[in-house]
Short mmCIF file of C-alpha atoms in Angstrom, two decimals:
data_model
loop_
_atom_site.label_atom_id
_atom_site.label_comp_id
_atom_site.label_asym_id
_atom_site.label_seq_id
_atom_site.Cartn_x
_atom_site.Cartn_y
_atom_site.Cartn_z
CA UNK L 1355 -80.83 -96.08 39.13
CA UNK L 1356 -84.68 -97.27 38.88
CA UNK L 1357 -85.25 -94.07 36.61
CA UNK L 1358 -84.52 -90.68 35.88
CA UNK L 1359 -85.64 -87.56 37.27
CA UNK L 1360 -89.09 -88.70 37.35
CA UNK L 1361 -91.61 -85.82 37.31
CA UNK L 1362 -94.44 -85.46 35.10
CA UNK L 1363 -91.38 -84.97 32.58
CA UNK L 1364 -91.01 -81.39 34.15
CA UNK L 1365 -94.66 -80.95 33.76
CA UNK L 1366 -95.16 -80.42 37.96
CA UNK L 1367 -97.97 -77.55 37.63
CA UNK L 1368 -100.65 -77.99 40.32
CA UNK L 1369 -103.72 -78.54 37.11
CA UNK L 1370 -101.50 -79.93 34.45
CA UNK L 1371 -100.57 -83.45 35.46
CA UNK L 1372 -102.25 -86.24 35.68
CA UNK L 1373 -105.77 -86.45 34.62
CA UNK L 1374 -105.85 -89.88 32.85
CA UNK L 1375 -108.81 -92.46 34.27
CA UNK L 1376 -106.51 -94.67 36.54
CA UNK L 1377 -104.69 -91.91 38.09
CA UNK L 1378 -108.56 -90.14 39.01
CA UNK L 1379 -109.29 -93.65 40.19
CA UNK L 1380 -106.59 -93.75 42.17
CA UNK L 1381 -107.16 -90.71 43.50
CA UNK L 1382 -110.04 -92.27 44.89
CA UNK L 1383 -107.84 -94.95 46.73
CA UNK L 1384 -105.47 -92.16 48.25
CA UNK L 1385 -108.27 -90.29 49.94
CA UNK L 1386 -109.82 -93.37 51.10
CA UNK L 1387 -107.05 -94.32 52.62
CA UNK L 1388 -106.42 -91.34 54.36
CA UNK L 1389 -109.82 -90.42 55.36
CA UNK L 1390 -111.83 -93.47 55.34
CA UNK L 1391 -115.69 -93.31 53.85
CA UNK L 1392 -115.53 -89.87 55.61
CA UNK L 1393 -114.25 -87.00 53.39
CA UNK L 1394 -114.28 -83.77 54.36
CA UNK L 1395 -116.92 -81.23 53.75
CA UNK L 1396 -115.35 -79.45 50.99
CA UNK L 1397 -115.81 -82.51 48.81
CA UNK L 1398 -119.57 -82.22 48.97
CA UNK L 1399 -120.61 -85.44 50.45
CA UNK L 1400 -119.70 -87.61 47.11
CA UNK L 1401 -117.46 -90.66 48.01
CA UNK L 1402 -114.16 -91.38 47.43
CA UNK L 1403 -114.65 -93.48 44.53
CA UNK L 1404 -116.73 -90.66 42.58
CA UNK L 1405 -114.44 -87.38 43.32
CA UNK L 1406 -113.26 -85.89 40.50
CA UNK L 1407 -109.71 -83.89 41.17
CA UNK L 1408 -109.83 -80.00 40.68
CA UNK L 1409 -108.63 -78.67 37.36
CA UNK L 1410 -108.00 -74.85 38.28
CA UNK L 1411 -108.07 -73.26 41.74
CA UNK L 1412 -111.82 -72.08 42.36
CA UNK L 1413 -111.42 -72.03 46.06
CA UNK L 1414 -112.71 -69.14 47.90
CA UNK L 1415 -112.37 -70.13 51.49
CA UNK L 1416 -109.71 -71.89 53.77
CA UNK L 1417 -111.91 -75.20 54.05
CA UNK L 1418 -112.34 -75.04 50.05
CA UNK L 1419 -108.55 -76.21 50.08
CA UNK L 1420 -108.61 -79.19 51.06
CA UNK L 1421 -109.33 -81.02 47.32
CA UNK L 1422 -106.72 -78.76 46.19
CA UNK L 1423 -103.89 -79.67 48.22
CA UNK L 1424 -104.84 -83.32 48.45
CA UNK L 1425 -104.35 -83.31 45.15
CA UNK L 1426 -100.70 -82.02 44.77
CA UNK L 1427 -99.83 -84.34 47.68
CA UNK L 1428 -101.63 -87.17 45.64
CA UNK L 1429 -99.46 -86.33 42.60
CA UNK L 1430 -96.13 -86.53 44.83
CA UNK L 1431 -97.36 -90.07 46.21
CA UNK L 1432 -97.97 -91.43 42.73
CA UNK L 1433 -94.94 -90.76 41.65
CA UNK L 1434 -93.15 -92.21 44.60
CA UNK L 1435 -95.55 -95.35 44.12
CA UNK L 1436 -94.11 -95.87 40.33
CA UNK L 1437 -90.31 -95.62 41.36
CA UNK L 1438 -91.45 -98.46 44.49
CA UNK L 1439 -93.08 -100.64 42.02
CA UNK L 1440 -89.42 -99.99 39.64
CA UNK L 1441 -87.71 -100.93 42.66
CA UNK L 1442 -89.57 -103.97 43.39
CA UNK L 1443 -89.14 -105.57 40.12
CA UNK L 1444 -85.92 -105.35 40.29
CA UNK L 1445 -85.45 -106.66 43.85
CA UNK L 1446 -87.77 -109.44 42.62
CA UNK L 1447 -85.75 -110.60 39.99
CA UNK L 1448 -83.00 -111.45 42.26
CA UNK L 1449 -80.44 -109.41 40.22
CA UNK L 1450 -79.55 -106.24 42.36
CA UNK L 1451 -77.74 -106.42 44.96
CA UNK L 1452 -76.89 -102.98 44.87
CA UNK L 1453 -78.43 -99.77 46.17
CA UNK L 1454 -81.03 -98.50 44.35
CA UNK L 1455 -81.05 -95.09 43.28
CA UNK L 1456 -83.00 -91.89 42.34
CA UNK L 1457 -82.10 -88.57 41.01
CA UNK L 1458 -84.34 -85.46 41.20
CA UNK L 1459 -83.94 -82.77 38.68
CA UNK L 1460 -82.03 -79.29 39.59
CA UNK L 1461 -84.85 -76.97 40.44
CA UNK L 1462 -85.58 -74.95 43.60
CA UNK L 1463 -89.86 -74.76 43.23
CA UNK L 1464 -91.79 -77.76 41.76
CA UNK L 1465 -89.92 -80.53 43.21
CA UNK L 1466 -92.09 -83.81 42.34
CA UNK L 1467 -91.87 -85.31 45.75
CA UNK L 1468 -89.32 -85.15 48.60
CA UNK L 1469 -86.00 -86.93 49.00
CA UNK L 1470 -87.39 -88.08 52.14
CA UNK L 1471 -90.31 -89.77 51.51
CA UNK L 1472 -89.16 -91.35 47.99
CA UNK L 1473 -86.03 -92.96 50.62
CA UNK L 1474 -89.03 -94.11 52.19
CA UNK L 1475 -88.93 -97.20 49.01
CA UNK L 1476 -85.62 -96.75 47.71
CA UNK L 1477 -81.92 -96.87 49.22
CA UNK L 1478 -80.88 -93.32 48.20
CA UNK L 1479 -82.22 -90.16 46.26
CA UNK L 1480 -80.23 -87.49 45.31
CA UNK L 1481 -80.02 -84.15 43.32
CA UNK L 1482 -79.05 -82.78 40.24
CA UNK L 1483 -77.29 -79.76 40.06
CA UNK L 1484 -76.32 -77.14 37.31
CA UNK L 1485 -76.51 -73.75 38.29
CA UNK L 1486 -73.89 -70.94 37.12
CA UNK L 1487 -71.70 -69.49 39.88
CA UNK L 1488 -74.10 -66.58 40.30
CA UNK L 1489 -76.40 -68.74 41.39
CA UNK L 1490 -74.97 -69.76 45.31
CA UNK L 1491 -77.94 -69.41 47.04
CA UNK L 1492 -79.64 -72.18 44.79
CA UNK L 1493 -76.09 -74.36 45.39
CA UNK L 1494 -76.22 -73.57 49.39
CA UNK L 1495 -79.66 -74.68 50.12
CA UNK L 1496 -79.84 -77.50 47.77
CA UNK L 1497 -76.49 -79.07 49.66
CA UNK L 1498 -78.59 -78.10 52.82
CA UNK L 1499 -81.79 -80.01 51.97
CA UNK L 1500 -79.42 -82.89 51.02
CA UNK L 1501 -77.72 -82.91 54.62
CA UNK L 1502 -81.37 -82.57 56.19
CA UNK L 1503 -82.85 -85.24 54.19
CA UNK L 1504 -81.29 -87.69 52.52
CA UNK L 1505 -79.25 -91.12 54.05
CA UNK L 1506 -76.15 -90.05 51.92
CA UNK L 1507 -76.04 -86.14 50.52
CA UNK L 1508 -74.69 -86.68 47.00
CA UNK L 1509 -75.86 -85.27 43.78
CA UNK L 1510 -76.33 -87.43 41.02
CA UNK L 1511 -75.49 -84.63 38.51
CA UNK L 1512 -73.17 -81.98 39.09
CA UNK L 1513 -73.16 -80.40 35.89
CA UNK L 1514 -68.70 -80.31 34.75
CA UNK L 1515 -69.18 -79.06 31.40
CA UNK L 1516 -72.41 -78.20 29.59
CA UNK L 1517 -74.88 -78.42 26.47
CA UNK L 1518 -75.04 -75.39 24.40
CA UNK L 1519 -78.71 -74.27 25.43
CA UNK L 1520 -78.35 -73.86 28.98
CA UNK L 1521 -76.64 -71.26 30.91
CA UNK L 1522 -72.95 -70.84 29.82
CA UNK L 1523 -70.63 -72.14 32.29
CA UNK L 1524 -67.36 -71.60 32.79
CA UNK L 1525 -64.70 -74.31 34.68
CA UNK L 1526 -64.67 -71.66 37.34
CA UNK L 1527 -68.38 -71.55 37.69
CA UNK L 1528 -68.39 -75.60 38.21
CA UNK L 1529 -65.59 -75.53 40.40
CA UNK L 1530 -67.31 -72.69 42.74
CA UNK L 1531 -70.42 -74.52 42.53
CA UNK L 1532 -69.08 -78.24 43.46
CA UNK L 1533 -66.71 -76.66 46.44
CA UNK L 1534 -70.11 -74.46 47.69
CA UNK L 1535 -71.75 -77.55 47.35
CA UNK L 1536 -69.27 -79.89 49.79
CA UNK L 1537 -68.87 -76.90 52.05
CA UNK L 1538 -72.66 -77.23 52.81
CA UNK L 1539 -73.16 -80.62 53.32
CA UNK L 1540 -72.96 -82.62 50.40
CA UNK L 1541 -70.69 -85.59 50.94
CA UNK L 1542 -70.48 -87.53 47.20
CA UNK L 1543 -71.20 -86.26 43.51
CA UNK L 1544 -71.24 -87.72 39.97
CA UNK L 1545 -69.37 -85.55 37.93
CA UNK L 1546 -71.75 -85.25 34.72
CA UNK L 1547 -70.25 -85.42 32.15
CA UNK L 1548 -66.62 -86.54 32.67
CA UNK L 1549 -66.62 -87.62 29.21
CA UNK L 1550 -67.39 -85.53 26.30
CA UNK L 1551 -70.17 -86.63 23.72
CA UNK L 1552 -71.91 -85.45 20.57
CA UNK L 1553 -73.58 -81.82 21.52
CA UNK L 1554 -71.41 -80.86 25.37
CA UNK L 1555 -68.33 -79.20 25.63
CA UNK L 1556 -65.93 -78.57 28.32
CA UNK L 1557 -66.05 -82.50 29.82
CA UNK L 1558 -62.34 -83.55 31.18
CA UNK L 1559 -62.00 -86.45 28.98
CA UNK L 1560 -62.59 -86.16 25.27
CA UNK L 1561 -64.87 -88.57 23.21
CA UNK L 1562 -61.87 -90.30 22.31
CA UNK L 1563 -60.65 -90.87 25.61
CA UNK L 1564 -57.83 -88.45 25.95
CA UNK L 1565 -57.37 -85.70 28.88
CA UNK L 1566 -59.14 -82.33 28.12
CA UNK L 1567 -56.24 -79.70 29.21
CA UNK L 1568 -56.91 -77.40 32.16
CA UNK L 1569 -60.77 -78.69 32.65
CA UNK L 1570 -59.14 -82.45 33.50
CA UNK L 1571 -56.34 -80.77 35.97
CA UNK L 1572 -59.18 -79.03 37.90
CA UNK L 1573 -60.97 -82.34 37.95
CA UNK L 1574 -57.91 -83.83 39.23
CA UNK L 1575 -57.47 -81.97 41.88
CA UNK L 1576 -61.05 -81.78 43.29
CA UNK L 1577 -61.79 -85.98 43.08
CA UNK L 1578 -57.74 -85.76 44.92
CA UNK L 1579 -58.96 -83.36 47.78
CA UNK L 1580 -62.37 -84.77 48.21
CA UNK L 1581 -59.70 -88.28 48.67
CA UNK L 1582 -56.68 -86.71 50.72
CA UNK L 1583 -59.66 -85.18 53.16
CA UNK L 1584 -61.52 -88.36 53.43
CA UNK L 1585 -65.05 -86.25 53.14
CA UNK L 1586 -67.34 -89.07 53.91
CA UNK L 1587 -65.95 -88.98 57.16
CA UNK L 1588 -65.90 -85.62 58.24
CA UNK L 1589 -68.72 -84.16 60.68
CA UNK L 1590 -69.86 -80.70 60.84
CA UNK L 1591 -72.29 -80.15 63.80
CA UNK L 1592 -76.08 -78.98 62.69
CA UNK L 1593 -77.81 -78.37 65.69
CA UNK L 1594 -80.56 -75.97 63.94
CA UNK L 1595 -82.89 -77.36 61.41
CA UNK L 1596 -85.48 -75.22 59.06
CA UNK L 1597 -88.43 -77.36 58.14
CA UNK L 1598 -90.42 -76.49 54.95
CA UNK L 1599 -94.00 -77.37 55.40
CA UNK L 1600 -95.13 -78.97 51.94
CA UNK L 1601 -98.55 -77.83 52.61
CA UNK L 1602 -97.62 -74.33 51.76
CA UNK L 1603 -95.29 -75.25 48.70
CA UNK L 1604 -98.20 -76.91 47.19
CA UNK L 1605 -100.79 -73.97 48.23
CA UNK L 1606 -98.04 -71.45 46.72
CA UNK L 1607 -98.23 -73.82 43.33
CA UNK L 1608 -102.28 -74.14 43.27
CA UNK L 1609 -102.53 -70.22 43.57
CA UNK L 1610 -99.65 -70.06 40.51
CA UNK L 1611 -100.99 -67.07 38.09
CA UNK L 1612 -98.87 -68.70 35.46
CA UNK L 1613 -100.29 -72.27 35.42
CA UNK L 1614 -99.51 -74.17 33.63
CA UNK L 1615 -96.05 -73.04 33.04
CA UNK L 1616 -94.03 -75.27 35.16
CA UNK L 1617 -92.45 -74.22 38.25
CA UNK L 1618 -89.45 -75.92 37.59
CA UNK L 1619 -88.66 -73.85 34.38
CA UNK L 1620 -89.72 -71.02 36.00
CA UNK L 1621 -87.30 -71.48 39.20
CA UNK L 1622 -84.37 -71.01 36.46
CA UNK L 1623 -85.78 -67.85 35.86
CA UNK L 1624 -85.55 -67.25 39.22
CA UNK L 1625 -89.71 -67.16 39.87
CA UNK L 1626 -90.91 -68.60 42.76
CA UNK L 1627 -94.21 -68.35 45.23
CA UNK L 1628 -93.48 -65.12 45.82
CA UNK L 1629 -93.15 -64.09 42.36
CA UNK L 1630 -95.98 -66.11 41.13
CA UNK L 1631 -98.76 -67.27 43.32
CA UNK L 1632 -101.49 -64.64 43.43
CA UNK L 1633 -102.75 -63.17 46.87
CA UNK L 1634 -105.56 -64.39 47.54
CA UNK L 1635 -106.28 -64.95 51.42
CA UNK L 1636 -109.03 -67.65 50.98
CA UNK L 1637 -110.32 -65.71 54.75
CA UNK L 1638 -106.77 -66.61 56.38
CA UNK L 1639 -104.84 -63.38 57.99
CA UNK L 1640 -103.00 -62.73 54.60
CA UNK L 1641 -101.45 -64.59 51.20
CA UNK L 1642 -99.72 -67.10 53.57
CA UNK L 1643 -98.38 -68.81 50.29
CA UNK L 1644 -96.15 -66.20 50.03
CA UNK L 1645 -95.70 -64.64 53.26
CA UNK L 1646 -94.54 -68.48 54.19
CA UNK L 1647 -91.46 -68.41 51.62
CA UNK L 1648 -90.71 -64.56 52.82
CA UNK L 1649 -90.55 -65.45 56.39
CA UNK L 1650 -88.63 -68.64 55.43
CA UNK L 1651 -86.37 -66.48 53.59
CA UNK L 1652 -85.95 -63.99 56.13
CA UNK L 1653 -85.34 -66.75 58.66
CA UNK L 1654 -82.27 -68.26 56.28
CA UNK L 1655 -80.99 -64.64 56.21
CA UNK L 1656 -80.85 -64.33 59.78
CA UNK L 1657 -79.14 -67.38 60.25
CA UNK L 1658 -76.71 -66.76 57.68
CA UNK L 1659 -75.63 -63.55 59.48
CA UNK L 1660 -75.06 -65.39 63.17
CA UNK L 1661 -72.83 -67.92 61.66
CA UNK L 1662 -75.13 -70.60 62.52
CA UNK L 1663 -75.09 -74.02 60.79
CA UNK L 1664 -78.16 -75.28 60.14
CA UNK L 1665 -79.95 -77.77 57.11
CA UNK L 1666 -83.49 -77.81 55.71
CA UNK L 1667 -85.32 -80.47 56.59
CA UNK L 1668 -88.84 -81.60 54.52
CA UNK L 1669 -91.99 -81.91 56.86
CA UNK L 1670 -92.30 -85.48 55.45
CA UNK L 1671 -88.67 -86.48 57.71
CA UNK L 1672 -89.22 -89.22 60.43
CA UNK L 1673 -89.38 -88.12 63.75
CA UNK L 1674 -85.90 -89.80 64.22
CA UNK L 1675 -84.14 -87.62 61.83
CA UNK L 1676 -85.52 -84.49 63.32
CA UNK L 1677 -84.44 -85.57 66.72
CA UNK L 1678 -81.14 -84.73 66.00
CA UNK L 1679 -80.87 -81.18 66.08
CA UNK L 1680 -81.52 -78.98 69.12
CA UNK L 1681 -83.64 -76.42 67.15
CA UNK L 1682 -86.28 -76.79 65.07
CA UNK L 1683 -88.08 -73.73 63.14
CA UNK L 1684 -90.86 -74.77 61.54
CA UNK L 1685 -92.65 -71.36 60.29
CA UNK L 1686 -96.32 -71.40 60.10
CA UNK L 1687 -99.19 -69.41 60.15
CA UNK L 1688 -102.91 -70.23 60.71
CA UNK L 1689 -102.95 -73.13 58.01
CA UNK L 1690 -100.98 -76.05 59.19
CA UNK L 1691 -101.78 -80.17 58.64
CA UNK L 1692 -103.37 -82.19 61.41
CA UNK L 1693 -100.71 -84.82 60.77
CA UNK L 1694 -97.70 -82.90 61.24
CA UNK L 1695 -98.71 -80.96 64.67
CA UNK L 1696 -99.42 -84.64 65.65
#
């Protein structure tokens, strides 16, 4: 594991993080990159090297959003950059020779970067994952962004047991959340924390290394099922995929009337774009930062009711993983990146 849950250290809000010399100078270096010594209009003719990232969103038209959103997707890059240069020191050193891992933290909104482009520099990335049993829908589409992303769907946490200030959980709610979890995709999980320490309760194993009563029996049984039924191996046919543009995650965190609380705390409150991003049109048709996520939604619903299978796919998958399904719904209005139509 190169790190842990890295992310700003939860800090993901579109004008919090980072504003420190090198990362405005490398800032610089991103948009060069992508645009060469031509920038578009809506940074005002400075260059590359002298473009100063926006602090609060004082856009008032569509083109105005370009240093806005360049920024966010700056942000996920630089983060993804850090764990590659991890990565490469220890593939340098000659040491590892196994795969290298990643772990994002357990959060619907404010996700630092995707699981597909940080596989892009390491082996695997998976997800943490801790919600109550009231919480399914956060369990089903997390397993399905897993399936539509990732090499090997696995979370890296699945909360079995807990730490006094988070939601109270009971063995039932972890054992409904791990089965909604495989049902949907996931194929592997680290069972955290199969042994109890200072400040967590309801672990299998005790601090002293002796079985935990009824909590180790259910933990029995699931790592013997998850065995007897050789998951790895089984395949459920997803011919339908969902894609989630990241252009309009990022818009729906710029236009954030609570920055700069961070979305990821505020996703356990159950506040997302549609809760929290303001509606301001910038000229388009409507608030397309949150008509996006109700369409989305809506779409997931319908889906849901026809019995389809289908997984969530990032808009930063190759073109090879999307050409396995039949189906692809990519919802859009009249904001959409060059590169992905291309």
């Amino acid at each position: 594991q190169v790190d842990n849950e890295a992310c700003f250290f939860f800090r993901t809000a579109a004008y919090d993080q980072d504003y420190h010399p090198d990362a405005i100078a490398r800032f610089g270096d991103y948009l060069a990159a992508r645009y060469g010594t031509q920038l578009p209009a809506a940074y005002g003719g400075v260059p590359a090297s002298a473009v100063d990232p926006p602090r609060s969103m004082n856009a008032r038209g569509a083109e105005e959003l370009v240093p806005h959103l360049d920024w966010l997707a700056f942000k996920e890059q630089l983060l993804v950059d850090v764990l590659a240069r991890m990565a490469r020191v220890l593939r340098e050193a000659g040491q590892v020779r196994l795969p290298l891992l990643h772990n994002l933290p357990a959060t619907e909104e404010g996700e630092p970067f995707s699981v597909s482009r940080a596989e892009g520099q390491l082996d695997l990335v998976g997800l943490d994952l801790h919600p109550p049993r009231r919480d399914y829908g956060a369990t089903r589409r997390a397993a399905q962004l897993l399936a539509g992303s990732s090499r090997l769907p696995w979370l890296a946490e699945l909360g079995w047991g807990g730490w006094p200030w988070w939601l109270p959980q009971t063995p039932a709610d972890q054992l409904n959340t791990a089965l909604a979890a495989l049902m949907h995709g996931v194929k592997g999980f680290n069972l955290y924390m199969g042994v109890e320490r200072d400040r967590w309760y309801g672990a299998p194993i005790s601090a002293q290394g002796r079985p935990q009563r009824d909590q180790y029996e259910l933990t029995r049984q699931l790592v013997a099922a998850v065995r007897q039924t050789q998951l790895g191996r089984l395949q459920r046919p997803v011919e339908v995929a969902l894609m989630q543009p990241r252009d309009y995650r990022r818009l729906a965190r710029c236009c954030s009337l609570l920055d700069p609380l961070p979305p990821m705390g505020l996703s356990l409150l159950g506040l997302g774009a549609v809760e929290c991003a303001s509606e301001e049109t910038f000229g388009l048709e409507g608030p397309v930062q949150i008509e996006q996520a109700q369409i989305a939604g809506a779409i997931e619903q319908q889906l849901t009711q026809l019995r389809v299978p289908y997984h969530l796919v990032d808009s930063d998958a190759a073109v090879d993983r999307l050409q396995r399904y039949r189906l692809l719904l990519v919802p859009t209005f009249d904001f959409i990146d060059r590169e992905l139509l291309g």
